[in-house]
Amino acid sequence: MALPRLRTVVLVSGAALLTRRALKRRIARSPLWPMPALAEPVSGHSRRRPTTIRRLLITERVPVADGVVQLRLEGTQLPRWQPGAHLDLVLPSGLVRQYSLCGDPDDPGTYTVATRLVEGGRGGSREVHEQLQEGEEIEVRGPRNRFPLVEAEAYVFVAGGIGITPVLPMLRSLAARGADWRLLYGGRSRGSMPFLDEIEKLGAEGGRVTVVAQDEAGHPDTAALADIAPGTAVYCCGPEPLMDAVTAALPEGCTLHLERFSAASADVADSGAFEVELHRSGRTVQVAAGQSVLSAVRAELPHVAYSCEQGFCGTCQQRVLEGEIDHRDELLTDDERGDSMLICVSRCRGGRLVLDL
């Protein structure tokens, strides 16, 4: 009698094992099983934002101006980058911050970034200054480039303070090929302006560089930009007032490229309430006037990623399946605006949006 009973036990156990494996495969295809499996999600996987996270070693940490620290990050088989690119740093607290690459694009094993300590900021720069030390590792994403150096007949650069970081590799590249370029570089004081010695050497011939320290000569005078020749590419990175002044001063026929420390002011209080359906989750949330879509969504789905909350980093980009979008960001291309939005600042022009979440 023992043998038939043993055979029965073996058969039942085998069937149970096969059933468990089948269920695991079915659930892997659709975590919401027994509902039908949904298509591969698009939200959170923007073409513009790399998903690869690398751990790099901090091999050098040096001050390059008052309140500015430069980090040298080393790794293997790092993606190549072009002047104007930036890197996402995943800080120990989990905050994600973007810093322009200011080293040598031809160095395959190193990324270099610099950041100014912002008193009264949201904590990212302080974390970089106080917690990141030589010999430690840090997670990074990227690089990405939304501020590329284009081909042009001539170039004019306007940088304010730490805004020189994306411009510096451009100046090195243009100087090496003998291009026609000029730079207006402003800051609170000469001691607060990073890489000033190198920049003055790059522009030593032909008076290419104009340095304006606020404690010596006030704010940079952008009125002279009105005389720029047509066909000139103008690049500006710095505080919002500097951006506005450069934009207002430029004549027709010039192309303007802007890289912001933060997004232009976006007011979520000037539009009414609406609802957002979260398609994959089967939930609907109400977005009140004065409330961001991000805030309303994270009340239901706290795992949704975000960083700047100002519409310029791209971390919260989500696909929109239905509804008319009121775009208020500084980042998405026209093509991307057709079916996606940054939910930290953008809103709905009607009463309803459907997100791929």
Coordinates of C-alpha atoms in Angstrom, one line a residue:
M1 CA 0.0 0.0 0.0
A2 CA 2.9 2.3 0.7
L3 CA 4.0 2.4 -3.0
P4 CA 0.7 3.6 -4.5
R5 CA 0.4 6.2 -1.8
L6 CA 3.9 7.5 -2.5
R7 CA 3.1 7.6 -6.3
T8 CA 0.1 9.7 -5.5
V9 CA 2.1 12.1 -3.4
V10 CA 4.7 12.5 -6.1
L11 CA 2.1 13.1 -8.8
V12 CA 0.2 15.7 -6.7
S13 CA 3.4 17.5 -5.7
G14 CA 4.6 17.6 -9.3
A15 CA 1.2 19.0 -10.5
A16 CA 1.4 21.7 -7.8
L17 CA 4.9 22.7 -8.8
L18 CA 3.9 23.0 -12.5
T19 CA 0.8 25.1 -11.5
R20 CA 2.9 27.5 -9.4
R21 CA 5.4 27.9 -12.2
A22 CA 2.6 28.6 -14.7
L23 CA 1.0 31.2 -12.3
K24 CA 4.3 32.9 -11.9
R25 CA 4.8 33.2 -15.6
R26 CA 1.2 34.5 -16.0
I27 CA 1.6 37.1 -13.3
A28 CA 4.9 38.2 -14.7
R29 CA 3.1 39.0 -18.0
S30 CA 0.4 40.9 -16.1
P31 CA 0.8 41.9 -12.4
L32 CA -2.9 42.7 -12.4
W33 CA -3.9 39.2 -13.4
P34 CA -6.6 37.8 -13.9
M35 CA -7.2 41.1 -15.8
P36 CA -5.8 41.1 -19.4
A37 CA -2.1 41.9 -19.8
L38 CA -1.5 45.5 -20.7
A39 CA 1.0 46.6 -23.3
E40 CA 4.6 47.5 -22.3
P41 CA 4.4 50.8 -20.4
V42 CA 5.8 53.9 -21.9
S43 CA 5.6 56.3 -19.0
G44 CA 8.8 56.5 -17.0
H45 CA 10.8 55.4 -20.0
S46 CA 11.3 58.6 -22.0
R47 CA 13.5 58.4 -25.0
R48 CA 15.3 61.5 -23.7
R49 CA 16.1 60.0 -20.3
P50 CA 18.5 57.1 -20.1
T51 CA 17.5 54.4 -17.6
T52 CA 21.0 53.0 -17.0
I53 CA 22.4 53.9 -13.6
R54 CA 26.1 53.7 -13.1
R55 CA 28.2 53.9 -10.0
L56 CA 31.2 56.1 -10.4
L57 CA 34.1 56.7 -8.0
I58 CA 34.8 60.3 -6.8
T59 CA 38.5 60.6 -7.4
E60 CA 38.9 64.3 -6.9
R61 CA 37.0 67.0 -5.0
V62 CA 38.4 70.5 -5.3
P63 CA 37.2 74.1 -4.8
V64 CA 37.2 76.1 -8.1
A65 CA 35.7 79.3 -6.7
D66 CA 34.1 80.7 -3.6
G67 CA 31.3 78.3 -2.8
V68 CA 31.9 76.1 -5.9
V69 CA 33.2 72.6 -5.7
Q70 CA 34.3 70.4 -8.6
L71 CA 34.0 66.6 -8.6
R72 CA 35.9 64.2 -10.8
L73 CA 34.0 61.0 -11.3
E74 CA 35.7 57.9 -12.8
G75 CA 34.4 54.7 -14.3
T76 CA 34.8 52.3 -17.2
Q77 CA 33.2 52.4 -20.7
L78 CA 31.4 55.7 -20.0
P79 CA 29.1 57.0 -22.8
R80 CA 30.6 59.7 -24.9
W81 CA 29.2 63.2 -24.5
Q82 CA 29.3 66.5 -26.4
P83 CA 29.6 70.1 -25.1
G84 CA 26.4 71.3 -23.4
A85 CA 25.6 67.9 -21.9
H86 CA 24.7 67.3 -18.3
L87 CA 24.7 64.4 -15.8
D88 CA 22.0 63.3 -13.3
L89 CA 23.6 62.7 -9.9
V90 CA 21.6 60.4 -7.6
L91 CA 22.5 61.8 -4.2
P92 CA 22.7 59.7 -1.0
S93 CA 19.3 61.0 0.2
G94 CA 17.7 59.8 -3.1
L95 CA 17.4 63.4 -4.5
V96 CA 18.3 63.6 -8.2
R97 CA 20.1 66.7 -9.4
Q98 CA 21.4 67.8 -12.8
Y99 CA 24.9 69.2 -13.3
S100 CA 26.6 70.3 -16.5
L101 CA 29.6 68.3 -17.6
C102 CA 32.6 70.7 -17.7
G103 CA 35.5 68.4 -18.3
D104 CA 37.0 66.9 -21.5
P105 CA 34.6 65.1 -23.8
D106 CA 37.6 63.1 -25.2
D107 CA 38.4 61.6 -21.8
P108 CA 36.6 58.2 -22.0
G109 CA 36.9 57.3 -18.3
T110 CA 36.0 60.6 -16.5
Y111 CA 33.1 62.9 -16.0
T112 CA 33.6 66.3 -14.3
V113 CA 30.9 68.4 -12.8
A114 CA 30.9 71.5 -10.6
T115 CA 28.2 72.9 -8.3
R116 CA 27.7 76.0 -6.3
L117 CA 26.4 75.9 -2.8
V118 CA 22.9 77.5 -2.8
E119 CA 22.0 78.9 0.6
G120 CA 18.3 78.5 1.1
G121 CA 17.9 76.0 -1.8
R122 CA 16.1 72.7 -1.8
G123 CA 19.1 70.8 -0.3
G124 CA 20.8 69.2 -3.3
S125 CA 23.8 71.5 -3.5
R126 CA 24.3 71.3 0.2
E127 CA 24.3 67.5 0.0
V128 CA 27.0 67.6 -2.7
H129 CA 29.2 70.0 -0.7
E130 CA 28.8 68.3 2.7
Q131 CA 28.4 64.6 2.0
L132 CA 30.2 63.7 -1.2
Q133 CA 33.9 63.0 -0.6
E134 CA 36.9 61.6 -2.4
G135 CA 36.9 57.8 -2.4
E136 CA 33.2 57.4 -2.3
E137 CA 30.9 56.1 -5.0
I138 CA 27.9 57.9 -6.4
E139 CA 25.1 56.8 -8.8
V140 CA 24.7 58.8 -12.0
R141 CA 22.4 58.7 -15.0
G142 CA 23.1 60.1 -18.5
P143 CA 24.7 62.0 -19.9
R144 CA 21.9 64.0 -21.7
N145 CA 22.2 67.0 -23.9
R146 CA 19.4 69.6 -24.4
F147 CA 21.9 72.5 -24.9
P148 CA 24.0 71.2 -27.9
L149 CA 26.6 73.3 -29.7
V150 CA 25.2 73.9 -33.3
E151 CA 27.1 74.9 -36.4
A152 CA 27.0 78.7 -36.9
E153 CA 28.9 81.5 -38.6
A154 CA 29.8 83.0 -35.2
Y155 CA 29.0 82.5 -31.6
V156 CA 28.2 84.8 -28.6
F157 CA 28.0 83.3 -25.1
V158 CA 26.5 85.0 -22.0
A159 CA 27.1 83.2 -18.7
G160 CA 26.3 84.1 -15.1
G161 CA 28.3 82.5 -12.3
I162 CA 28.0 78.8 -12.3
G163 CA 26.3 79.1 -15.7
I164 CA 29.7 78.9 -17.1
T165 CA 29.9 75.1 -16.7
P166 CA 28.1 74.0 -19.8
V167 CA 29.8 76.9 -21.8
L168 CA 33.4 76.0 -20.9
P169 CA 33.6 72.8 -23.1
M170 CA 32.1 74.8 -25.9
L171 CA 34.7 77.5 -25.7
R172 CA 37.5 74.9 -25.6
S173 CA 36.1 73.2 -28.7
L174 CA 35.6 76.5 -30.6
A175 CA 39.0 77.8 -29.6
A176 CA 40.7 74.6 -30.8
R177 CA 39.1 74.9 -34.3
G178 CA 39.7 78.6 -34.6
A179 CA 36.0 79.6 -34.7
D180 CA 34.7 83.1 -34.2
W181 CA 33.3 83.5 -30.7
R182 CA 32.8 86.0 -27.9
L183 CA 31.9 85.6 -24.2
L184 CA 30.3 87.9 -21.7
Y185 CA 30.9 86.4 -18.2
G186 CA 29.3 87.9 -15.1
G187 CA 29.4 87.1 -11.4
R188 CA 29.1 88.5 -7.9
S189 CA 32.9 88.8 -7.6
R190 CA 35.9 87.5 -9.5
G191 CA 36.5 85.1 -6.6
S192 CA 33.1 83.6 -7.1
M193 CA 33.5 83.0 -10.8
P194 CA 34.7 79.4 -11.5
F195 CA 37.3 78.6 -14.2
L196 CA 38.0 82.4 -14.7
D197 CA 41.7 82.0 -15.2
E198 CA 41.3 79.3 -17.9
I199 CA 38.6 81.3 -19.7
E200 CA 40.7 84.5 -19.7
K201 CA 43.6 82.5 -21.2
L202 CA 41.3 81.1 -23.9
G203 CA 40.2 84.6 -24.9
A204 CA 43.5 86.3 -24.4
E205 CA 43.9 86.9 -28.2
G206 CA 41.4 89.3 -29.8
G207 CA 39.7 90.4 -26.7
R208 CA 37.1 87.6 -26.9
V209 CA 36.2 87.6 -23.2
T210 CA 34.5 90.4 -21.2
V211 CA 34.4 89.8 -17.5
V212 CA 31.9 91.8 -15.3
A213 CA 32.2 91.4 -11.6
Q214 CA 29.2 92.8 -9.9
D215 CA 31.2 94.2 -6.9
E216 CA 33.4 96.1 -9.3
A217 CA 31.1 97.1 -12.3
G218 CA 27.6 96.2 -11.5
H219 CA 25.5 93.9 -13.7
P220 CA 26.5 92.9 -17.3
D221 CA 25.3 95.3 -20.0
T222 CA 23.4 93.3 -22.5
A223 CA 22.5 96.3 -24.7
A224 CA 25.5 95.6 -26.9
L225 CA 23.9 92.3 -28.0
A226 CA 21.6 94.3 -30.3
D227 CA 24.5 94.8 -32.7
I228 CA 25.1 91.0 -33.2
A229 CA 25.3 90.0 -36.8
P230 CA 22.7 87.8 -38.3
G231 CA 23.6 84.1 -38.4
T232 CA 25.2 84.3 -34.9
A233 CA 24.3 81.5 -32.5
V234 CA 23.8 83.0 -29.0
Y235 CA 24.1 80.8 -25.9
C236 CA 23.0 81.9 -22.4
C237 CA 23.1 80.1 -19.1
G238 CA 22.5 81.9 -15.8
P239 CA 19.8 83.4 -13.5
E240 CA 16.4 84.2 -14.8
P241 CA 16.9 88.0 -15.0
L242 CA 20.0 87.5 -17.1
M243 CA 18.0 85.2 -19.4
D244 CA 15.3 87.7 -19.8
A245 CA 17.7 90.6 -20.5
V246 CA 19.5 88.6 -23.2
T247 CA 16.2 87.5 -24.8
A248 CA 15.0 91.1 -25.0
A249 CA 18.2 92.4 -26.4
L250 CA 18.8 90.1 -29.3
P251 CA 18.1 91.3 -32.9
E252 CA 16.3 89.3 -35.5
G253 CA 18.4 86.8 -37.4
C254 CA 20.2 85.3 -34.4
T255 CA 19.4 81.9 -32.9
L256 CA 19.1 81.9 -29.1
H257 CA 19.9 78.8 -27.0
L258 CA 19.0 78.8 -23.3
E259 CA 20.1 76.6 -20.4
R260 CA 18.4 77.4 -17.1
F261 CA 19.4 76.8 -13.5
S262 CA 15.7 76.3 -12.9
A263 CA 12.5 76.5 -15.0
A264 CA 10.8 79.8 -15.8
S265 CA 8.2 80.6 -13.3
A266 CA 5.1 78.3 -13.7
D267 CA 2.0 79.1 -11.8
V268 CA -0.4 76.2 -11.2
A269 CA -2.9 78.4 -9.5
D270 CA -4.2 80.1 -12.6
S271 CA -6.3 77.2 -14.0
G272 CA -9.2 75.3 -12.7
A273 CA -9.6 71.8 -11.3
F274 CA -9.7 68.7 -13.5
E275 CA -9.5 64.9 -13.2
V276 CA -6.8 62.5 -14.2
E277 CA -7.4 58.9 -14.9
L278 CA -4.5 56.5 -14.2
H279 CA -5.1 54.0 -16.9
R280 CA -3.0 51.1 -15.7
S281 CA -3.9 51.4 -12.1
G282 CA -7.7 51.7 -12.7
R283 CA -7.9 54.8 -10.5
T284 CA -9.0 58.4 -11.0
V285 CA -7.7 61.4 -9.0
Q286 CA -8.9 64.9 -8.7
V287 CA -6.4 67.7 -9.3
A288 CA -7.5 70.9 -7.5
A289 CA -6.8 74.4 -8.7
G290 CA -3.4 75.3 -7.4
Q291 CA -2.4 71.6 -7.0
S292 CA 0.1 70.0 -9.4
V293 CA -0.7 66.8 -11.2
L294 CA 2.4 65.3 -9.6
S295 CA 1.1 65.9 -6.1
A296 CA -2.4 64.4 -6.9
V297 CA -0.9 61.4 -8.6
R298 CA 1.7 60.6 -5.9
A299 CA -1.1 60.6 -3.3
E300 CA -2.3 57.4 -5.0
L301 CA 1.0 56.2 -6.5
P302 CA 3.8 57.3 -4.2
H303 CA 6.4 55.5 -6.3
V304 CA 6.1 57.9 -9.3
A305 CA 9.6 59.4 -9.8
Y306 CA 10.2 63.2 -9.7
S307 CA 13.1 65.6 -9.0
C308 CA 13.1 69.3 -9.8
E309 CA 9.3 70.0 -9.5
Q310 CA 9.9 72.9 -11.9
G311 CA 9.6 71.4 -15.3
F312 CA 13.1 71.3 -16.5
C313 CA 14.7 68.0 -15.5
G314 CA 12.4 65.5 -17.2
T315 CA 12.2 62.9 -14.4
C316 CA 8.4 63.0 -14.1
Q317 CA 7.7 62.8 -17.8
Q318 CA 4.6 60.7 -18.4
R319 CA 2.7 59.5 -21.5
V320 CA -0.8 61.0 -22.1
L321 CA -3.3 58.7 -23.7
E322 CA -6.3 61.2 -23.8
G323 CA -6.9 64.8 -23.1
E324 CA -5.5 68.2 -24.2
I325 CA -2.3 69.2 -22.4
D326 CA -1.4 72.7 -21.1
H327 CA 2.4 72.4 -21.4
R328 CA 4.3 74.6 -19.0
D329 CA 7.7 73.0 -19.1
E330 CA 11.1 74.1 -20.5
L331 CA 12.2 70.8 -21.7
L332 CA 10.1 68.7 -24.1
T333 CA 10.4 68.9 -27.8
D334 CA 7.5 69.6 -30.1
D335 CA 7.3 65.9 -31.0
E336 CA 7.3 64.8 -27.3
R337 CA 4.6 67.3 -26.5
G338 CA 2.2 65.5 -28.8
D339 CA 1.7 62.6 -26.4
S340 CA 3.6 63.3 -23.1
M341 CA 3.9 65.9 -20.3
L342 CA 5.9 66.8 -17.3
I343 CA 3.3 66.3 -14.5
C344 CA 5.1 68.5 -12.0
V345 CA 4.1 71.7 -13.9
S346 CA 1.9 71.0 -16.9
R347 CA -1.9 70.8 -16.7
C348 CA -5.1 70.1 -18.6
R349 CA -6.8 72.5 -21.0
G350 CA -10.1 70.6 -20.5
G351 CA -11.6 68.7 -17.7
R352 CA -9.9 65.3 -18.0
L353 CA -6.5 63.7 -18.8
V354 CA -5.7 60.0 -19.1
L355 CA -2.1 59.0 -18.1
D356 CA -0.3 55.8 -18.9
L357 CA 0.1 55.0 -15.2

